[in-house]
Amino acid sequence: MLFNSIYYGFFLPCVVALYWIVPRPVRYPLLLVASYLFYANWIPPYLLLILGLTVVNYGFGLWLGRDRRRAVLALAVVGNLAVLGYFKYANFFLDTGRSAFKADWPTLNILLPLGISFFTFEFIHYVVDVWRGSPPVRNFVQFALFAAFFPTQIAGPIKRYQAFVHQLQEYPRFDAQSAGEGVYLIVRGLFKKVVLADGLARIANSGFDNPAGLGSLDTWITVYAFAFQIFFDFSGYTDIGRGSAQLFGFTVPENFAAPYLARNLVDFWRRWHISLSSWLRDYLFIPLGGSHGSRLFNYRNLFLTMTLGGLWHGAAWHFLLWGAYQGAGLTALRWMGDVRKDRLGTTPTLRSVPVAVGLLLGIIATFHFTCLGWVLFRAPDLATTQLFVTRLFTPVAGAEELPVADRWTVAALMLAYFGGVGGAQALRVLLPPARWARLLAWEWTLRPLVYAAGIVWMVIFPAAAQRFLYFQF
């Protein structure tokens, strides 16, 4: 069931209404059943997978609560990774081995269960934190709902069980203001997905499907289109998920914070897919050794973390290379910082460059570094990646140029994003807190107009429900 489908438009209000009508003890079982129905709507047999993993990890949590041996933790983590590895990476390794050894190995017809990467990481986080000393969840319904909660079930954000279960234990009360915020997030997310992301998908797909026909200008337009398509698609999903959760009285973490205004690559990963970035930091980078030890050891940990994070996105070489590209960028940034620190004897600053100019140059450089990475992420093969990179930096006149309207669409969208979002962030820094708070108060008076405009646009320009990009991960 897609968030942007008519079915979800009926499903969500019905579940919300029933949730607040029934007695408190019935609410969580009702929400759990609704979450399982939501998941079973895709491939019913895979409901057994999430049920089985829930039972097993619930048992491991209780076991680790009284026996914190590393062997028990290793068994729990390896078990979760084995399930993820089979469903997500078995065919990838078989295909790689078949090509490397010219072997006639069989192909496994495995359909990737939706959301397996997300709820597997939530289970791993749970057993690791219980092993570290956090109390296990003893109420099975609450634990099952932590994993199956349908607003975040398929594509996150990746929840931390302590925060979510704490909300469950308090039995959230209905709050009209929070519910209004939830509706606003849902409308905003639908607009991002249906109007912006799906509109940009046509431009990006046109370019990536026919790279040989693009000139240099249209190659850049195609890359920019995909950069904003994936942002609006994924952040739109997150908005709808967070808004849906708030209708039930729950708060789930933000996943995006104006990522294309990041001043460097470290800042970008604090703003993009925040729940995954923090998970990789806490459960991969730090266990590998983090920033302790020698600098070379630190660089290795950083590179490995991002490379494995790239592979988490999909069982394909281009995802692995995209992760390595990000890891190399972060490692180079850390190395340059260390070199400047050694030379200056302190944390490096850009005193010779005006702060505003330095910030602007950092945003431009980070955005374009990220865009080049998106070529690796999106291109179907390395030959297409090579062709794109060549066209980006070599003046070429295309045989089949993109329509002028597509160029202006992408240019206008970029201007609106950097001008609007960037201007708002600048005002937040420059204005006194009291004045900024008064300015924010106007947002609530404008929200009815946002609701109306978004709904009217989607009614006038209806489109078939398209899957969210991150459903494949």
PDB file of C-alpha atoms in Angstrom, residues 45 149 252 257 262 280 293-294 304 365 371 404 471:
ATOM      1  CA  PRO A  45       3.707 -14.580   2.870  1.00  0.00           C
ATOM      2  CA  PHE A 149       4.586   0.475  13.170  1.00  0.00           C
ATOM      3  CA  VAL A 252       9.388   9.775  15.211  1.00  0.00           C
ATOM      4  CA  ALA A 257      17.445  19.055   7.655  1.00  0.00           C
ATOM      5  CA  ALA A 262      25.426  21.643   4.067  1.00  0.00           C
ATOM      6  CA  LEU A 280      26.084   3.807  11.219  1.00  0.00           C
ATOM      7  CA  GLY A 293      43.810   4.987  17.960  1.00  0.00           C
ATOM      8  CA  SER A 294      45.992   6.293  15.165  1.00  0.00           C
ATOM      9  CA  LEU A 304      34.701   1.178   5.855  1.00  0.00           C
ATOM     10  CA  ALA A 365      31.336  22.508  -3.423  1.00  0.00           C
ATOM     11  CA  CYS A 371      25.599  15.419  -7.225  1.00  0.00           C
ATOM     12  CA  VAL A 404      13.637  23.896 -22.881  1.00  0.00           C
ATOM     13  CA  PHE A 471      11.267   1.054  -1.251  1.00  0.00           C
TER      14      PHE A 471
END
